[in-house]
Amino acid sequence: MYVKSGFPPGYLSLADAERAQRNMIQAHARAYDNIKRFSSKPVGLIYSFIWFELFGGPPEVAESVKNTRLYVFTDMITKGVSHVSKEYRKDLASRLDWLGVNYYSRVVFQFVNGKPVLKPGYGYTCTPRGYSPAGNPCSDFGWEAYPEGLYLLLKELFNRYRVDLIVTENGVSDSRDALRPAYLVSHVYNVWKAVNEGIPVKGYLHWSLTDNYEWAQGFRQRFGLVMVDFKTKKRYLRPSALVFREIARTNGIPEELEHLVMMQ
């Protein structure tokens, strides 16, 4: 978790980000304990994940990045272990019954002079409406469509935490609705692939039903299955809304939509 310029509170401070993360971890654990005093219902949380890939370099480097950057929060509330501070907190461990997974794209690093360095042109560093060096289409936001990353992430998270998973956010900024139908079908396919390998994915929620207000982008980025005219407040179904309707109606990907599965 990072405090990033452009997002609330509007200034960059990694130290404050770490402090906020630590407080949120402890707050979740104490909230979990208090909920369990009154209810046996499963308690979880939602976290924004990326799929991390390292081009070149030893596997232990990639694992170190995951341990010290990507999974600090979820490691603490499941295992009570921090690979950053090297501490163990029993009062934070085993405080997760299910995990909500927000996924949009990947982050790619290359191994340079013995260190992982961000490789531009992939993941969140693409040209809007362009293509990544891998040939994957990119959104209006400049985010690379990488559906297999969702499958890999779900598999890794389950192997790491052994809890039920829900895909709580997955979508694409695409005002023309040119990419979204294939994006939607391809990510649902990768969820189906994970489920068929025994990964307990209990649901998929698409982001979003309608065009919405984005934190640092206002109304410029269009994520909706339904287009919103913000002047008149009228709403119009995009073609991808009908694609999603057929997936929901059949509880799967209909044969006539299978050709939209991309990048496998």
Tab-separated table of N, CA, C and O in Angstrom, residues 34-142:
chain	number	residue	atom	x	y	z
A	34	ASN	N	-13.866	-8.841	17.647
A	34	ASN	CA	-15.131	-8.357	18.220
A	34	ASN	C	-16.345	-8.887	17.469
A	34	ASN	O	-17.362	-9.208	18.083
A	35	ILE	N	-16.236	-9.010	16.147
A	35	ILE	CA	-17.341	-9.602	15.371
A	35	ILE	C	-17.559	-11.050	15.800
A	35	ILE	O	-18.702	-11.507	15.967
A	36	LYS	N	-16.468	-11.787	15.999
A	36	LYS	CA	-16.570	-13.194	16.375
A	36	LYS	C	-17.156	-13.386	17.787
A	36	LYS	O	-17.619	-14.477	18.117
A	37	ARG	N	-17.136	-12.349	18.603
A	37	ARG	CA	-17.778	-12.441	19.915
A	37	ARG	C	-19.286	-12.577	19.793
A	37	ARG	O	-19.954	-13.145	20.670
A	38	PHE	N	-19.845	-12.078	18.691
A	38	PHE	CA	-21.298	-12.045	18.526
A	38	PHE	C	-21.800	-12.883	17.350
A	38	PHE	O	-23.002	-13.119	17.230
A	39	SER	N	-20.900	-13.323	16.471
A	39	SER	CA	-21.334	-14.020	15.268
A	39	SER	C	-20.303	-15.059	14.851
A	39	SER	O	-19.095	-14.862	15.029
A	40	SER	N	-20.811	-16.139	14.280
A	40	SER	CA	-19.925	-17.169	13.726
A	40	SER	C	-19.785	-17.014	12.212
A	40	SER	O	-19.184	-17.862	11.552
A	41	LYS	N	-20.362	-15.945	11.655
A	41	LYS	CA	-20.291	-15.708	10.209
A	41	LYS	C	-18.846	-15.481	9.778
A	41	LYS	O	-18.033	-14.931	10.532
A	42	PRO	N	-18.498	-15.880	8.559
A	42	PRO	CA	-17.129	-15.656	8.070
A	42	PRO	C	-16.834	-14.167	7.903
A	42	PRO	O	-17.682	-13.403	7.461
A	43	VAL	N	-15.634	-13.786	8.265
A	43	VAL	CA	-15.192	-12.392	8.182
A	43	VAL	C	-13.994	-12.312	7.241
A	43	VAL	O	-13.037	-13.079	7.368
A	44	GLY	N	-14.052	-11.386	6.315
A	44	GLY	CA	-12.947	-11.228	5.376
A	44	GLY	C	-12.668	-9.781	5.095
A	44	GLY	O	-13.177	-8.887	5.773
A	45	LEU	N	-11.839	-9.554	4.106
A	45	LEU	CA	-11.590	-8.197	3.636
A	45	LEU	C	-11.272	-8.239	2.151
A	45	LEU	O	-11.037	-9.300	1.572
A	46	ILE	N	-11.275	-7.051	1.554
A	46	ILE	CA	-10.990	-6.900	0.121
A	46	ILE	C	-9.666	-6.172	-0.023
A	46	ILE	O	-9.413	-5.174	0.658
A	47	TYR	N	-8.821	-6.667	-0.913
A	47	TYR	CA	-7.506	-6.071	-1.102
A	47	TYR	C	-7.211	-5.944	-2.598
A	47	TYR	O	-7.570	-6.816	-3.390
A	48	SER	N	-6.570	-4.854	-2.966
A	48	SER	CA	-6.213	-4.622	-4.368
A	48	SER	C	-4.861	-5.272	-4.661
A	48	SER	O	-3.830	-4.841	-4.128
A	49	PHE	N	-4.876	-6.304	-5.506
A	49	PHE	CA	-3.666	-7.050	-5.836
A	49	PHE	C	-3.222	-6.768	-7.267
A	49	PHE	O	-4.008	-6.317	-8.109
A	50	ILE	N	-1.968	-7.069	-7.537
A	50	ILE	CA	-1.446	-7.104	-8.898
A	50	ILE	C	-0.816	-8.478	-9.103
A	50	ILE	O	-0.534	-9.192	-8.131
A	51	TRP	N	-0.600	-8.851	-10.359
A	51	TRP	CA	0.220	-10.029	-10.616
A	51	TRP	C	1.629	-9.539	-10.923
A	51	TRP	O	1.843	-8.710	-11.807
A	52	PHE	N	2.603	-10.040	-10.178
A	52	PHE	CA	3.992	-9.605	-10.289
A	52	PHE	C	4.776	-10.594	-11.138
A	52	PHE	O	4.732	-11.804	-10.902
A	53	GLU	N	5.512	-10.071	-12.137
A	53	GLU	CA	6.365	-10.912	-12.970
A	53	GLU	C	7.758	-10.311	-13.049
A	53	GLU	O	7.919	-9.089	-13.175
A	54	LEU	N	8.760	-11.166	-12.976
A	54	LEU	CA	10.155	-10.757	-13.070
A	54	LEU	C	10.776	-11.398	-14.303
A	54	LEU	O	10.808	-12.621	-14.419
A	55	PHE	N	11.227	-10.565	-15.240
A	55	PHE	CA	11.901	-11.062	-16.442
A	55	PHE	C	13.385	-11.242	-16.125
A	55	PHE	O	14.111	-10.269	-15.934
A	56	GLY	N	13.827	-12.494	-16.042
A	56	GLY	CA	15.201	-12.770	-15.673
A	56	GLY	C	15.378	-12.697	-14.164
A	56	GLY	O	14.513	-12.244	-13.431
A	57	GLY	N	16.524	-13.146	-13.707
A	57	GLY	CA	16.779	-13.106	-12.269
A	57	GLY	C	16.289	-14.355	-11.580
A	57	GLY	O	15.393	-15.055	-12.066
A	58	PRO	N	16.819	-14.647	-10.408
A	58	PRO	CA	16.464	-15.865	-9.672
A	58	PRO	C	15.066	-15.776	-9.070
A	58	PRO	O	14.612	-14.686	-8.707
A	59	PRO	N	14.383	-16.900	-8.938
A	59	PRO	CA	13.027	-16.912	-8.370
A	59	PRO	C	12.952	-16.345	-6.964
A	59	PRO	O	11.932	-15.764	-6.584
A	60	GLU	N	14.026	-16.474	-6.186
A	60	GLU	CA	13.984	-15.976	-4.812
A	60	GLU	C	13.886	-14.447	-4.761
A	60	GLU	O	13.405	-13.885	-3.763
A	61	VAL	N	14.309	-13.769	-5.818
A	61	VAL	CA	14.162	-12.309	-5.866
A	61	VAL	C	12.693	-11.942	-6.008
A	61	VAL	O	12.192	-11.040	-5.328
A	62	ALA	N	11.996	-12.639	-6.906
A	62	ALA	CA	10.566	-12.403	-7.070
A	62	ALA	C	9.814	-12.700	-5.777
A	62	ALA	O	8.906	-11.961	-5.385
A	63	GLU	N	10.212	-13.768	-5.099
A	63	GLU	CA	9.561	-14.134	-3.840
A	63	GLU	C	9.814	-13.087	-2.775
A	63	GLU	O	8.924	-12.761	-1.973
A	64	SER	N	11.005	-12.503	-2.774
A	64	SER	CA	11.331	-11.460	-1.803
A	64	SER	C	10.476	-10.218	-2.024
A	64	SER	O	10.000	-9.609	-1.061
A	65	VAL	N	10.269	-9.848	-3.286
A	65	VAL	CA	9.420	-8.687	-3.588
A	65	VAL	C	7.988	-8.942	-3.112
A	65	VAL	O	7.347	-8.072	-2.522
A	66	LYS	N	7.491	-10.138	-3.346
A	66	LYS	CA	6.142	-10.477	-2.907
A	66	LYS	C	6.030	-10.432	-1.383
A	66	LYS	O	5.048	-9.923	-0.836
A	67	ASN	N	7.030	-10.956	-0.707
A	67	ASN	CA	7.000	-11.004	0.758
A	67	ASN	C	7.086	-9.620	1.400
A	67	ASN	O	6.460	-9.364	2.430
A	68	THR	N	7.883	-8.732	0.808
A	68	THR	CA	8.166	-7.442	1.442
A	68	THR	C	7.355	-6.291	0.856
A	68	THR	O	7.368	-5.192	1.421
A	69	ARG	N	6.639	-6.528	-0.251
A	69	ARG	CA	5.872	-5.449	-0.878
A	69	ARG	C	4.406	-5.805	-1.103
A	69	ARG	O	3.506	-5.057	-0.743
A	70	LEU	N	4.163	-6.953	-1.721
A	70	LEU	CA	2.809	-7.237	-2.200
A	70	LEU	C	1.908	-7.872	-1.150
A	70	LEU	O	0.707	-7.596	-1.118
A	71	TYR	N	2.452	-8.724	-0.299
A	71	TYR	CA	1.631	-9.530	0.589
A	71	TYR	C	1.833	-9.219	2.078
A	71	TYR	O	1.487	-10.032	2.931
A	72	VAL	N	2.387	-8.058	2.380
A	72	VAL	CA	2.647	-7.696	3.779
A	72	VAL	C	1.353	-7.688	4.585
A	72	VAL	O	1.266	-8.281	5.675
A	73	PHE	N	0.328	-7.023	4.074
A	73	PHE	CA	-0.946	-6.894	4.783
A	73	PHE	C	-1.579	-8.262	5.011
A	73	PHE	O	-1.925	-8.631	6.145
A	74	THR	N	-1.731	-9.021	3.954
A	74	THR	CA	-2.430	-10.301	4.054
A	74	THR	C	-1.605	-11.361	4.782
A	74	THR	O	-2.172	-12.258	5.417
A	75	ASP	N	-0.293	-11.276	4.724
A	75	ASP	CA	0.534	-12.191	5.518
A	75	ASP	C	0.332	-11.955	7.013
A	75	ASP	O	0.266	-12.903	7.799
A	76	MET	N	0.240	-10.688	7.405
A	76	MET	CA	0.105	-10.370	8.828
A	76	MET	C	-1.218	-10.868	9.405
A	76	MET	O	-1.252	-11.362	10.538
A	77	ILE	N	-2.325	-10.760	8.650
A	77	ILE	CA	-3.623	-11.144	9.215
A	77	ILE	C	-3.941	-12.624	9.010
A	77	ILE	O	-4.991	-13.090	9.431
A	78	THR	N	-3.030	-13.343	8.367
A	78	THR	CA	-3.213	-14.788	8.234
A	78	THR	C	-2.153	-15.559	9.020
A	78	THR	O	-2.459	-16.477	9.770
A	79	LYS	N	-0.889	-15.144	8.868
A	79	LYS	CA	0.215	-15.859	9.499
A	79	LYS	C	0.799	-15.126	10.703
A	79	LYS	O	1.570	-15.718	11.470
A	80	GLY	N	0.444	-13.836	10.826
A	80	GLY	CA	0.999	-13.044	11.907
A	80	GLY	C	2.466	-12.702	11.713
A	80	GLY	O	3.136	-12.251	12.635
A	81	VAL	N	2.960	-12.894	10.500
A	81	VAL	CA	4.384	-12.730	10.203
A	81	VAL	C	4.601	-11.541	9.275
A	81	VAL	O	3.885	-11.380	8.286
A	82	SER	N	5.598	-10.724	9.603
A	82	SER	CA	6.020	-9.646	8.730
A	82	SER	C	7.430	-9.923	8.241
A	82	SER	O	8.349	-10.089	9.046
A	83	HIS	N	7.591	-9.994	6.905
A	83	HIS	CA	8.918	-10.193	6.341
A	83	HIS	C	9.699	-8.887	6.301
A	83	HIS	O	10.886	-8.881	5.956
A	84	VAL	N	9.024	-7.787	6.649
A	84	VAL	CA	9.686	-6.480	6.680
A	84	VAL	C	10.293	-6.222	8.051
A	84	VAL	O	11.489	-5.982	8.195
A	85	SER	N	9.468	-6.293	9.106
A	85	SER	CA	9.954	-6.032	10.467
A	85	SER	C	10.483	-7.293	11.150
A	85	SER	O	11.048	-7.211	12.246
A	86	LYS	N	10.294	-8.453	10.511
A	86	LYS	CA	10.764	-9.735	11.056
A	86	LYS	C	10.113	-10.082	12.394
A	86	LYS	O	10.698	-10.785	13.214
A	87	GLU	N	8.904	-9.613	12.595
A	87	GLU	CA	8.228	-9.887	13.867
A	87	GLU	C	7.107	-10.906	13.668
A	87	GLU	O	6.628	-11.116	12.554
A	88	TYR	N	6.711	-11.528	14.767
A	88	TYR	CA	5.561	-12.422	14.761
A	88	TYR	C	4.549	-11.907	15.771
A	88	TYR	O	4.888	-11.617	16.917
A	89	ARG	N	3.288	-11.780	15.331
A	89	ARG	CA	2.217	-11.293	16.195
A	89	ARG	C	1.081	-12.311	16.205
A	89	ARG	O	0.291	-12.398	15.262
A	90	LYS	N	1.031	-13.090	17.271
A	90	LYS	CA	-0.023	-14.096	17.388
A	90	LYS	C	-1.405	-13.458	17.403
A	90	LYS	O	-2.375	-14.039	16.906
A	91	ASP	N	-1.517	-12.231	17.948
A	91	ASP	CA	-2.819	-11.570	18.050
A	91	ASP	C	-3.318	-11.042	16.708
A	91	ASP	O	-4.445	-10.563	16.609
A	92	LEU	N	-2.485	-11.141	15.661
A	92	LEU	CA	-2.908	-10.729	14.322
A	92	LEU	C	-3.150	-11.927	13.398
A	92	LEU	O	-3.808	-11.793	12.375
A	93	ALA	N	-2.630	-13.086	13.777
A	93	ALA	CA	-2.707	-14.267	12.913
A	93	ALA	C	-4.106	-14.871	12.905
A	93	ALA	O	-4.887	-14.715	13.842
A	94	SER	N	-4.423	-15.577	11.814
A	94	SER	CA	-5.689	-16.317	11.654
A	94	SER	C	-6.904	-15.415	11.802
A	94	SER	O	-7.910	-15.798	12.399
A	95	ARG	N	-6.827	-14.208	11.252
A	95	ARG	CA	-7.952	-13.264	11.304
A	95	ARG	C	-8.525	-13.047	9.906
A	95	ARG	O	-8.821	-11.939	9.492
A	96	LEU	N	-8.663	-14.116	9.149
A	96	LEU	CA	-9.205	-14.001	7.796
A	96	LEU	C	-9.916	-15.294	7.422
A	96	LEU	O	-9.314	-16.361	7.451
A	97	ASP	N	-11.210	-15.192	7.073
A	97	ASP	CA	-11.986	-16.365	6.661
A	97	ASP	C	-12.174	-16.416	5.150
A	97	ASP	O	-12.373	-17.484	4.588
A	98	TRP	N	-12.175	-15.261	4.508
A	98	TRP	CA	-12.257	-15.195	3.054
A	98	TRP	C	-11.535	-13.936	2.585
A	98	TRP	O	-11.338	-12.999	3.360
A	99	LEU	N	-11.133	-13.930	1.321
A	99	LEU	CA	-10.352	-12.818	0.795
A	99	LEU	C	-10.961	-12.314	-0.509
A	99	LEU	O	-11.171	-13.081	-1.450
A	100	GLY	N	-11.262	-11.020	-0.537
A	100	GLY	CA	-11.739	-10.379	-1.753
A	100	GLY	C	-10.576	-9.894	-2.591
A	100	GLY	O	-9.678	-9.209	-2.086
A	101	VAL	N	-10.578	-10.259	-3.864
A	101	VAL	CA	-9.445	-9.985	-4.749
A	101	VAL	C	-9.844	-8.954	-5.805
A	101	VAL	O	-10.691	-9.219	-6.665
A	102	ASN	N	-9.244	-7.758	-5.723
A	102	ASN	CA	-9.376	-6.773	-6.789
A	102	ASN	C	-8.203	-6.951	-7.742
A	102	ASN	O	-7.048	-6.919	-7.308
A	103	TYR	N	-8.484	-7.132	-9.041
A	103	TYR	CA	-7.405	-7.362	-10.007
A	103	TYR	C	-7.706	-6.643	-11.312
A	103	TYR	O	-8.811	-6.760	-11.855
A	104	TYR	N	-6.696	-5.932	-11.811
A	104	TYR	CA	-6.830	-5.240	-13.093
A	104	TYR	C	-5.704	-5.575	-14.069
A	104	TYR	O	-5.940	-5.727	-15.262
A	105	SER	N	-4.476	-5.676	-13.583
A	105	SER	CA	-3.367	-5.924	-14.505
A	105	SER	C	-2.166	-6.449	-13.718
A	105	SER	O	-2.258	-6.770	-12.532
A	106	ARG	N	-1.049	-6.508	-14.393
A	106	ARG	CA	0.186	-7.005	-13.789
A	106	ARG	C	1.206	-5.874	-13.653
A	106	ARG	O	1.012	-4.754	-14.135
A	107	VAL	N	2.314	-6.167	-12.987
A	107	VAL	CA	3.484	-5.303	-12.960
A	107	VAL	C	4.682	-6.168	-13.346
A	107	VAL	O	4.860	-7.265	-12.816
A	108	VAL	N	5.485	-5.673	-14.281
A	108	VAL	CA	6.619	-6.438	-14.796
A	108	VAL	C	7.922	-5.740	-14.418
A	108	VAL	O	8.074	-4.526	-14.618
A	109	PHE	N	8.849	-6.515	-13.856
A	109	PHE	CA	10.181	-6.025	-13.544
A	109	PHE	C	11.198	-6.811	-14.359
A	109	PHE	O	10.953	-7.962	-14.748
A	110	GLN	N	12.325	-6.188	-14.628
A	110	GLN	CA	13.454	-6.888	-15.241
A	110	GLN	C	14.635	-6.848	-14.282
A	110	GLN	O	14.734	-5.944	-13.440
A	111	PHE	N	15.502	-7.815	-14.410
A	111	PHE	CA	16.643	-7.939	-13.501
A	111	PHE	C	17.817	-7.183	-14.108
A	111	PHE	O	18.361	-7.573	-15.147
A	112	VAL	N	18.226	-6.062	-13.461
A	112	VAL	CA	19.297	-5.213	-13.977
A	112	VAL	C	20.331	-4.986	-12.874
A	112	VAL	O	19.987	-4.496	-11.792
A	113	ASN	N	21.574	-5.339	-13.159
A	113	ASN	CA	22.672	-5.151	-12.194
A	113	ASN	C	22.335	-5.720	-10.813
A	113	ASN	O	22.595	-5.108	-9.776
A	114	GLY	N	21.718	-6.882	-10.837
A	114	GLY	CA	21.425	-7.571	-9.586
A	114	GLY	C	20.209	-7.073	-8.851
A	114	GLY	O	19.969	-7.488	-7.716
A	115	LYS	N	19.414	-6.189	-9.479
A	115	LYS	CA	18.224	-5.648	-8.815
A	115	LYS	C	17.023	-5.674	-9.758
A	115	LYS	O	17.173	-5.515	-10.962
A	116	PRO	N	15.815	-5.865	-9.193
A	116	PRO	CA	14.609	-5.789	-10.023
A	116	PRO	C	14.262	-4.327	-10.312
A	116	PRO	O	14.180	-3.501	-9.411
A	117	VAL	N	14.076	-4.000	-11.581
A	117	VAL	CA	13.759	-2.644	-12.022
A	117	VAL	C	12.483	-2.691	-12.857
A	117	VAL	O	12.314	-3.572	-13.708
A	118	LEU	N	11.579	-1.756	-12.613
A	118	LEU	CA	10.320	-1.716	-13.343
A	118	LEU	C	10.568	-1.642	-14.847
A	118	LEU	O	11.362	-0.821	-15.321
A	119	LYS	N	9.882	-2.510	-15.591
A	119	LYS	CA	10.012	-2.540	-17.050
A	119	LYS	C	8.827	-1.801	-17.667
A	119	LYS	O	7.693	-2.280	-17.600
A	120	PRO	N	9.054	-0.630	-18.254
A	120	PRO	CA	7.939	0.152	-18.795
A	120	PRO	C	7.315	-0.498	-20.018
A	120	PRO	O	7.937	-1.307	-20.708
A	121	GLY	N	6.055	-0.138	-20.257
A	121	GLY	CA	5.342	-0.657	-21.421
A	121	GLY	C	4.424	-1.813	-21.110
A	121	GLY	O	3.640	-2.232	-21.967
A	122	TYR	N	4.520	-2.329	-19.874
A	122	TYR	CA	3.661	-3.427	-19.435
A	122	TYR	C	2.771	-2.954	-18.282
A	122	TYR	O	3.012	-1.930	-17.662
A	123	GLY	N	1.752	-3.751	-17.985
A	123	GLY	CA	0.941	-3.484	-16.802
A	123	GLY	C	0.294	-2.118	-16.818
A	123	GLY	O	-0.465	-1.780	-17.724
A	124	TYR	N	0.640	-1.317	-15.807
A	124	TYR	CA	0.032	0.004	-15.638
A	124	TYR	C	0.822	1.118	-16.315
A	124	TYR	O	0.531	2.294	-16.109
A	125	THR	N	1.825	0.761	-17.128
A	125	THR	CA	2.693	1.776	-17.742
A	125	THR	C	2.601	1.755	-19.259
A	125	THR	O	3.569	2.064	-19.955
A	126	CYS	N	1.441	1.406	-19.786
A	126	CYS	CA	1.261	1.313	-21.235
A	126	CYS	C	0.740	2.627	-21.819
A	126	CYS	O	0.254	3.504	-21.108
A	127	THR	N	0.805	2.714	-23.131
A	127	THR	CA	0.198	3.830	-23.848
A	127	THR	C	-1.306	3.607	-23.914
A	127	THR	O	-1.745	2.523	-24.319
A	128	PRO	N	-2.112	4.583	-23.500
A	128	PRO	CA	-3.569	4.413	-23.579
A	128	PRO	C	-4.017	4.012	-24.984
A	128	PRO	O	-3.566	4.582	-25.976
A	129	ARG	N	-4.874	2.978	-25.039
A	129	ARG	CA	-5.410	2.422	-26.289
A	129	ARG	C	-4.325	1.854	-27.203
A	129	ARG	O	-4.551	1.634	-28.383
A	130	GLY	N	-3.149	1.599	-26.627
A	130	GLY	CA	-2.066	1.005	-27.406
A	130	GLY	C	-1.943	-0.482	-27.130
A	130	GLY	O	-2.919	-1.155	-26.761
A	131	TYR	N	-0.725	-0.992	-27.291
A	131	TYR	CA	-0.446	-2.400	-27.043
A	131	TYR	C	0.856	-2.516	-26.256
A	131	TYR	O	1.777	-1.713	-26.443
A	132	SER	N	0.903	-3.488	-25.379
A	132	SER	CA	2.133	-3.755	-24.648
A	132	SER	C	3.117	-4.453	-25.588
A	132	SER	O	2.735	-4.939	-26.655
A	133	PRO	N	4.415	-4.508	-25.227
A	133	PRO	CA	5.378	-5.246	-26.050
A	133	PRO	C	4.994	-6.712	-26.258
A	133	PRO	O	5.453	-7.342	-27.215
A	134	ALA	N	4.155	-7.247	-25.358
A	134	ALA	CA	3.687	-8.633	-25.507
A	134	ALA	C	2.533	-8.744	-26.491
A	134	ALA	O	2.055	-9.840	-26.775
A	135	GLY	N	2.059	-7.595	-27.010
A	135	GLY	CA	0.956	-7.604	-27.963
A	135	GLY	C	-0.412	-7.558	-27.332
A	135	GLY	O	-1.420	-7.715	-28.025
A	136	ASN	N	-0.473	-7.320	-26.011
A	136	ASN	CA	-1.757	-7.258	-25.322
A	136	ASN	C	-2.345	-5.851	-25.429
A	136	ASN	O	-1.630	-4.861	-25.261
A	137	PRO	N	-3.646	-5.741	-25.688
A	137	PRO	CA	-4.276	-4.425	-25.791
A	137	PRO	C	-4.311	-3.713	-24.449
A	137	PRO	O	-4.332	-4.341	-23.387
A	138	CYS	N	-4.325	-2.377	-24.502
A	138	CYS	CA	-4.315	-1.566	-23.291
A	138	CYS	C	-5.536	-0.651	-23.257
A	138	CYS	O	-6.048	-0.236	-24.293
A	139	SER	N	-5.966	-0.322	-22.080
A	139	SER	CA	-7.205	0.418	-21.868
A	139	SER	C	-7.023	1.914	-22.094
A	139	SER	O	-5.917	2.410	-22.337
A	140	ASP	N	-8.121	2.659	-21.974
A	140	ASP	CA	-8.064	4.121	-22.033
A	140	ASP	C	-7.163	4.669	-20.933
A	140	ASP	O	-6.630	5.775	-21.055
A	141	PHE	N	-7.019	3.923	-19.850
A	141	PHE	CA	-6.206	4.307	-18.707
A	141	PHE	C	-4.720	4.011	-18.945
A	141	PHE	O	-3.854	4.448	-18.196
A	142	GLY	N	-4.437	3.186	-19.978
A	142	GLY	CA	-3.074	2.733	-20.203
A	142	GLY	C	-2.712	1.516	-19.393
A	142	GLY	O	-1.542	1.280	-19.082
